[in-house]
Coordinates of C-alpha atoms and ligand atoms in Angstrom, one line a residue:
M1 CA -0.1 0.1 -0.1
T2 CA 1.3 2.9 -0.7
K3 CA 2.0 5.9 2.3
G4 CA -0.5 8.1 0.8
L5 CA -3.3 5.8 0.2
Y6 CA -2.8 4.4 3.6
V7 CA -3.2 7.9 5.3
L8 CA -6.1 8.3 3.3
L9 CA -7.6 5.1 5.0
I10 CA -6.4 5.9 8.7
S11 CA -8.0 9.2 7.7
I12 CA -11.5 7.8 7.2
I13 CA -11.0 5.6 10.1
T14 CA -9.9 7.6 12.6
N15 CA -11.6 11.0 11.3
Q16 CA -8.3 12.8 11.7
T17 CA -5.9 14.1 9.1
L18 CA -2.4 12.7 9.7
V19 CA 0.1 15.3 8.6
A20 CA 3.5 14.6 7.8
Q21 CA 4.4 17.5 5.5
S22 CA 3.2 19.6 7.5
I23 CA 6.1 21.0 9.9
I24 CA 7.2 24.9 9.2
P25 CA 10.5 25.6 8.8
L26 CA 11.3 22.6 6.6
P27 CA 13.0 20.3 8.2
E28 CA 16.5 19.2 6.2
K29 CA 16.2 15.6 6.2
M30 CA 12.2 13.6 6.0
N31 CA 11.3 10.0 5.4
N32 CA 8.0 8.8 5.6
R33 CA 7.1 5.3 7.2
N34 CA 4.0 3.6 7.3
G35 CA 2.0 2.9 10.5
I36 CA 0.8 5.6 13.6
F37 CA 2.0 6.3 16.9
D38 CA -1.3 7.0 18.9
L39 CA -0.3 9.7 21.9
S40 CA -2.6 9.8 24.8
I41 CA -2.7 10.2 28.4
A42 CA -1.3 6.8 27.9
T43 CA 2.1 7.7 27.1
S44 CA 5.0 9.1 29.0
I45 CA 8.0 10.4 28.4
H46 CA 11.2 9.9 29.5
V47 CA 13.8 12.6 29.9
R48 CA 17.0 13.3 31.3
K49 CA 16.8 16.0 34.9
D50 CA 18.2 19.0 32.8
M51 CA 15.9 18.6 29.8
L52 CA 12.6 18.9 31.9
P53 CA 11.8 22.6 31.2
E54 CA 11.7 21.4 27.5
V55 CA 9.2 19.1 28.1
L56 CA 7.1 20.8 30.6
Q57 CA 6.3 23.2 28.0
F58 CA 5.5 20.7 25.4
N59 CA 3.0 19.7 27.7
E60 CA 1.3 22.8 28.6
Q61 CA 1.0 23.2 24.4
L62 CA -0.1 19.9 24.2
K63 CA -2.5 20.6 27.2
N64 CA -4.3 23.1 25.7
I65 CA -5.2 21.0 22.6
S66 CA -5.6 17.9 23.9
G67 CA -6.7 18.6 28.2
Y68 CA -4.0 16.7 28.9
E69 CA -0.3 16.1 29.4
L70 CA 2.0 13.2 29.8
R71 CA 3.6 11.3 32.5
V72 CA 7.4 12.7 32.9
N73 CA 9.6 9.8 33.9
D74 CA 13.9 9.8 34.3
E75 CA 15.4 8.5 31.5
D76 CA 16.6 5.1 33.0
N77 CA 13.3 4.2 33.7
E78 CA 12.3 3.7 30.1
E79 CA 8.8 1.7 30.1
K80 CA 7.7 -0.3 27.1
G81 CA 5.6 0.9 24.5
N82 CA 4.0 3.9 23.5
T83 CA 6.8 5.9 24.8
I84 CA 8.5 9.3 23.9
I85 CA 12.6 9.0 24.6
I86 CA 14.6 11.7 24.7
K87 CA 18.1 11.0 24.7
Q88 CA 22.4 12.4 24.0
G89 CA 22.5 12.0 20.1
P90 CA 26.0 11.7 19.4
G91 CA 27.5 14.2 16.6
I92 CA 24.2 16.0 16.0
T93 CA 25.1 19.9 15.8
E94 CA 23.6 22.6 18.4
E95 CA 20.2 23.0 17.6
G96 CA 19.8 20.3 15.5
Y97 CA 18.0 16.6 16.4
Q98 CA 16.5 13.3 14.9
L99 CA 13.2 12.6 15.8
E100 CA 12.1 9.3 14.7
V101 CA 8.1 8.1 15.2
T102 CA 7.2 4.4 14.8
P103 CA 3.7 2.7 16.2
E104 CA 5.6 2.1 19.4
K105 CA 7.6 4.3 20.3
I106 CA 9.0 8.2 19.8
T107 CA 12.3 8.7 20.1
I108 CA 14.0 12.3 19.8
Q109 CA 18.0 12.4 20.1
A110 CA 20.0 16.0 20.6
N111 CA 23.0 17.7 22.2
D112 CA 21.1 20.8 24.0
D113 CA 18.0 21.6 25.2
K114 CA 18.0 23.6 21.8
G115 CA 17.6 20.7 19.8
V116 CA 15.1 19.2 22.0
F117 CA 12.9 22.5 22.2
Y118 CA 12.8 22.4 18.6
A119 CA 11.9 18.4 18.2
L120 CA 9.3 18.6 20.0
I121 CA 8.1 21.5 18.0
S122 CA 7.9 19.9 15.5
L123 CA 6.6 17.0 17.0
L124 CA 3.7 19.3 17.8
Q125 CA 3.4 20.8 14.1
L126 CA 2.6 16.7 13.3
L127 CA -0.6 16.9 15.2
P128 CA -3.4 16.0 13.2
N129 CA -6.0 19.2 12.4
E130 CA -7.5 18.6 16.0
V131 CA -4.9 21.3 17.3
S132 CA -7.0 24.0 16.3
S133 CA -10.5 22.5 17.6
K134 CA -12.1 24.2 20.5
R135 CA -12.5 20.4 22.4
K136 CA -10.5 19.6 25.1
D137 CA -11.3 16.0 25.3
I138 CA -9.2 14.5 22.3
S139 CA -8.5 11.0 24.1
I140 CA -5.9 9.9 21.0
L141 CA -3.8 12.3 18.3
K142 CA -2.7 10.3 15.6
I143 CA 1.2 11.1 14.8
P144 CA 2.4 9.3 11.1
A145 CA 5.1 7.9 11.5
I146 CA 8.1 8.9 10.4
D147 CA 12.1 9.8 9.7
I148 CA 13.4 13.5 11.0
S149 CA 17.2 14.9 11.0
D150 CA 16.8 18.5 10.9
H151 CA 19.4 21.6 11.8
P152 CA 19.1 25.1 11.0
R153 CA 20.8 27.0 8.0
F154 CA 21.9 30.4 10.1
K155 CA 22.1 30.8 13.6
W156 CA 20.7 34.3 13.3
R157 CA 16.6 34.2 12.9
G158 CA 15.0 36.7 13.6
L159 CA 12.4 39.8 14.0
M160 CA 12.9 43.0 14.9
L161 CA 9.6 45.2 16.5
D162 CA 9.7 49.2 16.9
C163 CA 8.6 49.6 20.1
S164 CA 9.2 53.5 19.8
R165 CA 6.6 54.9 16.9
T166 CA 4.1 52.9 18.8
F167 CA 4.8 51.6 22.2
I168 CA 4.2 47.3 21.9
S169 CA 2.6 46.3 25.1
P170 CA 4.6 43.6 27.2
S171 CA 1.8 41.2 26.9
Y172 CA 1.5 40.9 22.8
I173 CA 5.8 40.9 22.9
K174 CA 5.2 37.7 24.9
E175 CA 2.8 36.3 22.0
T176 CA 5.2 37.2 19.5
I177 CA 8.3 35.4 21.6
R178 CA 5.5 32.2 21.8
R179 CA 4.4 32.1 18.5
M180 CA 8.7 33.1 17.0
A181 CA 9.6 29.7 19.0
F182 CA 7.2 27.9 17.2
Y183 CA 8.4 28.6 14.1
K184 CA 12.2 28.0 15.6
L185 CA 12.8 31.7 15.4
N186 CA 15.5 32.8 17.9
I187 CA 16.3 36.5 18.3
L188 CA 13.8 39.3 18.6
H189 CA 15.8 42.7 18.4
L190 CA 13.8 45.9 20.6
H191 CA 13.9 49.1 18.9
L192 CA 13.8 50.8 22.5
T193 CA 14.2 54.4 21.7
D194 CA 13.6 56.7 18.0
D195 CA 12.2 60.3 17.6
Q196 CA 8.8 59.3 18.2
G197 CA 9.5 58.1 22.1
W198 CA 12.2 56.5 24.5
R199 CA 11.0 53.1 26.1
L200 CA 13.1 51.7 28.2
E201 CA 13.7 52.8 32.1
I202 CA 17.0 53.9 32.8
K203 CA 16.8 54.9 36.8
S204 CA 20.1 57.1 36.9
L205 CA 17.5 59.4 34.3
P206 CA 14.5 59.6 35.0
E207 CA 12.6 62.4 33.0
L208 CA 13.5 59.2 29.9
T209 CA 10.2 57.6 31.3
S210 CA 8.2 60.9 32.7
R211 CA 8.7 62.8 29.3
S212 CA 10.3 61.3 26.5
C213 CA 7.7 58.1 26.4
Y214 CA 5.0 60.4 25.5
F215 CA 4.2 62.5 22.5
D216 CA 3.5 66.5 22.7
R217 CA -0.3 66.6 24.6
H218 CA -1.9 68.7 21.2
F219 CA -1.5 65.1 19.2
N220 CA -3.9 63.4 21.5
E221 CA -2.7 60.5 20.6
P222 CA -4.3 57.0 22.3
K223 CA -2.8 56.3 25.7
E224 CA -1.7 52.8 24.8
F225 CA 0.6 53.9 22.0
Q226 CA 2.5 55.2 24.6
G227 CA 4.6 54.5 27.9
Y228 CA 7.1 52.6 28.8
Y229 CA 8.8 49.5 29.7
A230 CA 10.0 49.3 33.5
Q231 CA 13.2 47.2 34.5
Q232 CA 11.2 44.3 35.6
D233 CA 9.1 44.3 32.7
I234 CA 12.3 43.8 30.4
R235 CA 13.1 41.6 32.8
D236 CA 10.1 39.3 32.5
I237 CA 10.6 39.6 29.0
V238 CA 13.9 37.8 28.5
E239 CA 13.3 35.5 31.4
Y240 CA 10.1 34.3 29.2
A241 CA 12.4 34.3 26.0
A242 CA 15.2 32.6 27.5
Q243 CA 13.0 29.6 28.2
K244 CA 11.7 29.5 24.3
H245 CA 15.3 30.0 23.4
I246 CA 14.9 33.5 22.3
Q247 CA 17.7 36.2 22.8
I248 CA 16.2 39.9 23.2
I249 CA 18.8 42.4 21.7
P250 CA 18.0 45.5 22.7
E251 CA 19.0 49.0 19.9
I252 CA 19.3 51.9 21.5
E253 CA 19.3 54.5 18.8
S254 CA 22.7 57.4 18.1
P255 CA 23.4 60.0 17.3
G256 CA 20.1 60.3 15.5
H257 CA 16.3 59.0 15.5
S258 CA 16.6 60.5 18.8
L259 CA 14.0 63.5 19.9
A260 CA 12.1 61.8 22.2
A261 CA 15.4 61.6 24.4
L262 CA 16.5 65.5 23.2
N263 CA 13.0 66.0 24.3
A264 CA 14.0 65.3 28.0
Y265 CA 17.4 66.5 27.8
P266 CA 17.5 69.8 25.4
E267 CA 20.9 71.0 26.5
L268 CA 21.8 67.4 25.0
S269 CA 21.2 68.9 21.0
C270 CA 22.6 71.3 18.8
V271 CA 20.1 73.9 19.4
G272 CA 19.9 73.6 23.0
H273 CA 15.8 74.1 23.2
V274 CA 13.3 71.9 24.0
L275 CA 11.9 70.0 21.1
P276 CA 8.4 68.5 20.3
I277 CA 7.5 64.9 20.2
Y278 CA 5.7 64.4 16.9
P279 CA 3.4 60.6 16.0
F280 CA 5.3 59.4 12.8
F281 CA 3.1 60.9 10.2
S282 CA 2.4 64.5 11.8
G283 CA 6.3 65.9 11.2
P284 CA 9.4 65.1 8.9
E285 CA 9.9 61.8 8.6
I286 CA 13.8 62.2 9.6
T287 CA 14.2 64.5 12.1
Q288 CA 17.5 67.1 11.7
D289 CA 18.4 67.0 15.1
L290 CA 20.4 64.5 17.0
F291 CA 22.5 64.6 19.4
C292 CA 25.0 66.9 19.4
V293 CA 29.1 65.3 19.5
G294 CA 30.9 68.5 20.5
N295 CA 29.1 68.4 23.8
P296 CA 30.9 65.8 26.1
A297 CA 27.5 65.6 28.4
S298 CA 25.9 63.1 24.9
Y299 CA 29.0 60.8 26.1
A300 CA 28.2 61.1 29.5
F301 CA 24.5 60.8 28.7
Y302 CA 25.0 56.7 26.4
K303 CA 27.5 55.9 28.9
N304 CA 24.8 55.8 31.9
V305 CA 21.9 54.5 29.5
L306 CA 24.5 51.6 28.7
A307 CA 25.7 50.5 31.8
E308 CA 22.2 49.9 33.0
V309 CA 21.4 48.1 29.2
I310 CA 24.1 46.0 30.1
R311 CA 22.9 45.0 33.0
M312 CA 19.3 44.4 31.9
F313 CA 19.7 42.5 29.1
P314 CA 22.3 39.3 29.2
S315 CA 22.1 39.2 25.3
P316 CA 26.2 39.3 23.8
Y317 CA 25.5 42.0 21.5
I318 CA 24.0 45.4 21.9
H319 CA 22.6 47.4 18.8
L320 CA 23.8 51.2 18.6
G321 CA 21.4 52.6 15.6
G322 CA 23.7 55.0 13.7
D323 CA 21.3 54.9 10.7
E324 CA 20.1 58.0 8.5
V325 CA 22.1 60.9 10.6
P326 CA 21.8 63.5 8.7
P327 CA 24.3 66.3 9.1
T328 CA 22.6 69.6 9.4
R329 CA 22.8 70.8 13.2
W330 CA 26.4 69.9 13.5
E331 CA 27.1 71.3 10.6
E332 CA 25.8 74.4 12.3
C333 CA 26.8 74.3 15.6
A334 CA 30.0 75.8 17.0
K335 CA 30.9 73.0 19.5
C336 CA 30.5 70.6 16.3
Q337 CA 32.9 72.5 14.1
R338 CA 35.4 72.8 16.9
L339 CA 35.3 68.5 17.1
V340 CA 35.5 68.3 13.2
K341 CA 38.4 70.8 13.5
Q342 CA 40.8 69.1 16.4
N343 CA 40.3 66.0 15.0
A344 CA 41.0 66.7 11.9
L345 CA 38.2 65.3 10.7
A346 CA 37.4 64.8 6.5
D347 CA 33.8 66.1 6.7
T348 CA 31.1 67.0 9.1
R349 CA 29.3 63.7 8.8
E350 CA 32.8 61.4 10.0
L351 CA 31.2 62.9 13.6
G352 CA 29.1 59.9 13.7
G353 CA 31.3 57.5 12.7
Y354 CA 33.0 59.1 15.3
F355 CA 30.5 59.5 18.0
M356 CA 29.5 55.5 18.0
Q357 CA 32.9 54.2 18.3
Q358 CA 33.4 56.3 21.6
I359 CA 29.8 55.0 22.9
A360 CA 30.8 51.9 21.6
L361 CA 33.6 51.2 23.8
N362 CA 31.1 51.4 27.0
A363 CA 29.9 48.2 25.4
I364 CA 32.8 46.2 24.6
K365 CA 34.1 46.4 28.0
S366 CA 31.4 45.1 28.9
N367 CA 32.3 42.2 26.6
K368 CA 29.6 42.9 23.9
R369 CA 29.8 43.1 20.1
P370 CA 27.9 46.2 18.8
I371 CA 25.5 46.0 15.8
A372 CA 24.7 48.7 14.0
W373 CA 22.6 49.5 10.5
N374 CA 24.7 49.9 7.8
E375 CA 25.6 53.7 7.2
V376 CA 28.4 53.1 9.6
F377 CA 29.9 50.8 7.1
E378 CA 30.5 54.0 5.4
Q379 CA 32.5 55.5 8.5
K380 CA 35.0 52.1 8.5
K381 CA 38.1 54.2 9.6
Y382 CA 35.6 53.7 12.8
I383 CA 34.5 50.2 13.6
N384 CA 36.0 47.4 12.6
T385 CA 35.4 43.7 12.6
N386 CA 34.2 43.1 15.8
W387 CA 30.9 45.0 14.7
I388 CA 28.3 43.6 13.4
I389 CA 26.3 45.1 10.5
M390 CA 22.8 44.7 10.0
N391 CA 21.8 45.4 6.4
W392 CA 18.6 47.2 5.3
G393 CA 20.1 48.1 1.8
S394 CA 21.2 47.2 -0.8
S395 CA 23.3 43.7 -1.4
K396 CA 26.2 45.6 -2.6
A397 CA 27.2 47.3 0.4
A398 CA 26.3 44.3 2.7
L399 CA 28.5 41.9 0.5
D400 CA 31.1 44.2 0.0
A401 CA 31.4 43.9 4.5
V402 CA 31.3 40.6 4.5
K403 CA 34.3 40.6 1.6
E404 CA 36.3 42.5 4.8
G405 CA 35.6 40.6 6.9
Y406 CA 32.3 41.9 8.7
D407 CA 29.0 39.6 10.3
V408 CA 26.3 41.1 8.7
V409 CA 22.9 40.6 9.2
M410 CA 20.5 40.5 6.4
A411 CA 17.2 42.7 6.9
P412 CA 16.5 44.7 3.3
T413 CA 14.2 46.5 2.8
S414 CA 13.4 44.9 -0.8
H415 CA 11.9 42.2 0.9
L416 CA 12.3 41.8 4.8
Y417 CA 10.4 44.6 6.0
F418 CA 7.0 43.5 6.9
D419 CA 5.7 46.9 7.7
Y420 CA 5.5 47.2 3.9
T421 CA 2.4 46.1 2.1
Y422 CA 1.3 42.7 1.1
E423 CA 0.8 44.0 -2.6
Q424 CA 4.9 45.7 -1.6
I425 CA 6.3 42.6 -0.6
N426 CA 3.9 38.9 -0.1
T427 CA 4.6 36.4 1.0
K428 CA 5.8 34.9 -1.9
K429 CA 8.8 37.4 -1.7
V430 CA 9.5 37.1 1.4
F431 CA 10.0 33.1 0.6
E432 CA 11.7 33.6 -2.6
F433 CA 14.7 35.9 -0.5
D434 CA 18.4 34.6 -1.2
P435 CA 20.6 36.1 1.8
Y436 CA 23.8 35.3 -0.7
Y437 CA 21.7 37.6 -3.7
G438 CA 23.0 34.7 -6.4
E439 CA 26.7 35.2 -5.0
K440 CA 28.5 31.2 -4.9
D441 CA 29.8 30.5 -1.4
D442 CA 33.3 30.2 -1.0
G443 CA 33.3 29.8 2.5
L444 CA 33.2 33.1 3.6
L445 CA 29.2 33.9 3.1
K446 CA 28.4 31.1 5.1
S447 CA 31.0 32.4 8.0
H448 CA 30.0 36.3 7.7
I449 CA 26.2 35.9 7.4
L450 CA 24.8 35.5 10.4
G451 CA 21.4 35.2 9.1
I452 CA 18.5 37.1 8.5
Q453 CA 15.8 39.3 9.7
A454 CA 12.5 40.9 8.9
L455 CA 11.3 44.7 10.7
F456 CA 8.9 45.8 11.7
W457 CA 8.2 49.2 12.2
S458 CA 5.3 50.5 14.2
H459 CA 4.3 54.3 12.4
I460 CA 1.9 52.5 10.2
D461 CA 0.0 49.6 11.2
R462 CA -0.5 50.2 15.4
T463 CA -2.8 48.1 16.8
E464 CA -2.4 44.2 18.1
S465 CA -4.9 42.8 15.2
R466 CA -2.7 44.8 12.8
I467 CA 0.3 43.9 13.9
D468 CA -0.8 40.3 13.8
Y469 CA -1.5 41.6 10.3
Q470 CA 1.0 42.2 8.9
L471 CA 3.3 39.6 10.6
Y472 CA 1.5 36.6 9.6
P473 CA 2.2 34.6 7.8
R474 CA 4.8 35.9 6.2
L475 CA 7.0 35.3 9.2
L476 CA 6.5 31.6 8.3
A477 CA 8.3 32.1 5.4
L478 CA 10.9 34.1 7.0
A479 CA 11.0 31.3 9.2
E480 CA 11.8 28.9 6.8
R481 CA 14.4 30.8 4.4
A482 CA 16.0 31.3 8.4
W483 CA 16.2 27.6 9.1
S484 CA 16.2 25.7 6.2
S485 CA 18.5 24.3 3.9
T486 CA 18.2 25.8 0.1
N487 CA 18.0 22.2 -0.9
D488 CA 14.5 22.3 -1.8
I489 CA 12.6 26.0 -2.3
N490 CA 9.4 25.3 -3.5
Y491 CA 7.3 27.8 -2.8
N492 CA 4.6 25.1 -3.8
N493 CA 5.5 22.9 -1.4
F494 CA 5.8 25.9 1.4
K495 CA 1.8 26.6 0.6
S496 CA 0.8 23.5 1.1
R497 CA 2.1 23.4 4.6
E498 CA 1.1 27.6 4.9
E499 CA -2.2 26.2 3.7
Y500 CA -2.5 23.7 6.8
H501 CA -0.9 26.1 9.5
K502 CA -3.4 29.0 8.6
E503 CA -6.5 26.8 9.0
H504 CA -5.6 25.6 12.3
W505 CA -1.7 26.3 13.7
L506 CA -2.7 30.3 13.1
K507 CA -5.7 29.7 14.8
N508 CA -4.6 27.4 17.9
M509 CA -2.0 30.6 18.5
Q510 CA -5.1 33.4 17.6
I511 CA -3.5 35.1 15.2
A512 CA -6.1 37.8 13.3
F513 CA -4.5 36.8 10.0
N514 CA -7.1 38.1 8.5
G515 CA -6.7 35.6 4.9
N516 CA -3.7 37.7 3.7
D517 CA -0.8 36.2 1.9
Ligands
LIG601 C1 16.1 51.9 8.7 O1 15.0 51.5 7.5 N1 16.1 53.2 8.7 C2 16.5 51.2 9.5
LIG602 ZN1 26.8 70.6 17.8

């Protein structure tokens, strides 16, 4: 009997749709086998104690679907039949796993907790279509027999949320973390400061959270679009994300995109007077006002901010911004011009590189690698290959940086801007993004292109359901491009799995995706 016929028959008999080919992102290797594993309350899991947190998270999701959890036992205390066994897997790389489903038992092998976590997510994605039902009394979940061997293509599989143009609630951030983890994404970059609001509590600079996080009153902006994250909110988010193997990377913009900070500390701008905080579409898209780099107090400001940021975020990276820095005010400012002369800079623009180099020292001495937008690459004199370039621009700049030994994360406007409409960037376009831009890999690309990341800017779509709409299903295509090897880039194949996820998992996760594609 062919596999297809077998699955069809079982489906008719049990009224469950078996979904051997439903996993997103697509695993590296998959072989269907004959037979069915019946997952039920009689199933037990055997696992080493240090992998227990992964199993508890699996159980929580299973309970949501079926109403029951599985018994958990020590790995040595193996029972006969209908068990899930989690073991060390010699030779399996970081984050990788093997998952074998037979009618008798399920065996998972991995060498780290991430591998176990990802194997259990793949197992969840093999569950039949009952995952989206509201019933909580499903006694048997049928899982088709299969062999999977899997590991990620990139170690950086990211999403950025712009928390400045619109404040994004901690509960929505956590919801996003949960959904990202389900698609094996592992980096959440929070854009915490910009012209439209400073969103992070810095205890030594209290005006940032009494003034800089609110729009000017006369704009009458909704309350929920404004506000800040208390340090405790951040600790909660970081801890929640760590359980889901997601790293939170903070971005503190410098020296531009800083109007909100300058509203509270006007003496740090070149003009020196108070500048109102306006909603994105109520003022210039890019304000000319930025930190006065000729003022020593600007350096002290970042030193104080970064000291607290470093304590709040355990990530080995800090993003320092550096994009879109108009030099107009610096041209007109005596203090800034004095610095240009003192350091014999070729032009005023160089002040941007100089400033970022100085403030990055605060991060580097705490062993954090600075990240910056690709504009810093135009100021090469001030950076070195310890810096990571986040490329939102052209492929050429990014590939030039790679060739000079920089680590690069690809987040181009052309494919990965999730604030763009589906007419501008549809799911297929995201799916087809090639981070190597057609270049042959001679080893350099593999070692220096760390991965890919989608960017969501919150100036247009500002409510949680609208953000859902912008992120899904594009995030699934991003996840596949970030994780899956390029052996099988077949949009139709992706599409059939995507349809299954829209129908069942996006519903399960209460995502308002609205049918867009
Ligand atoms: C950017 O869109 N300015 C990174
Ligand atoms: Zn100045």
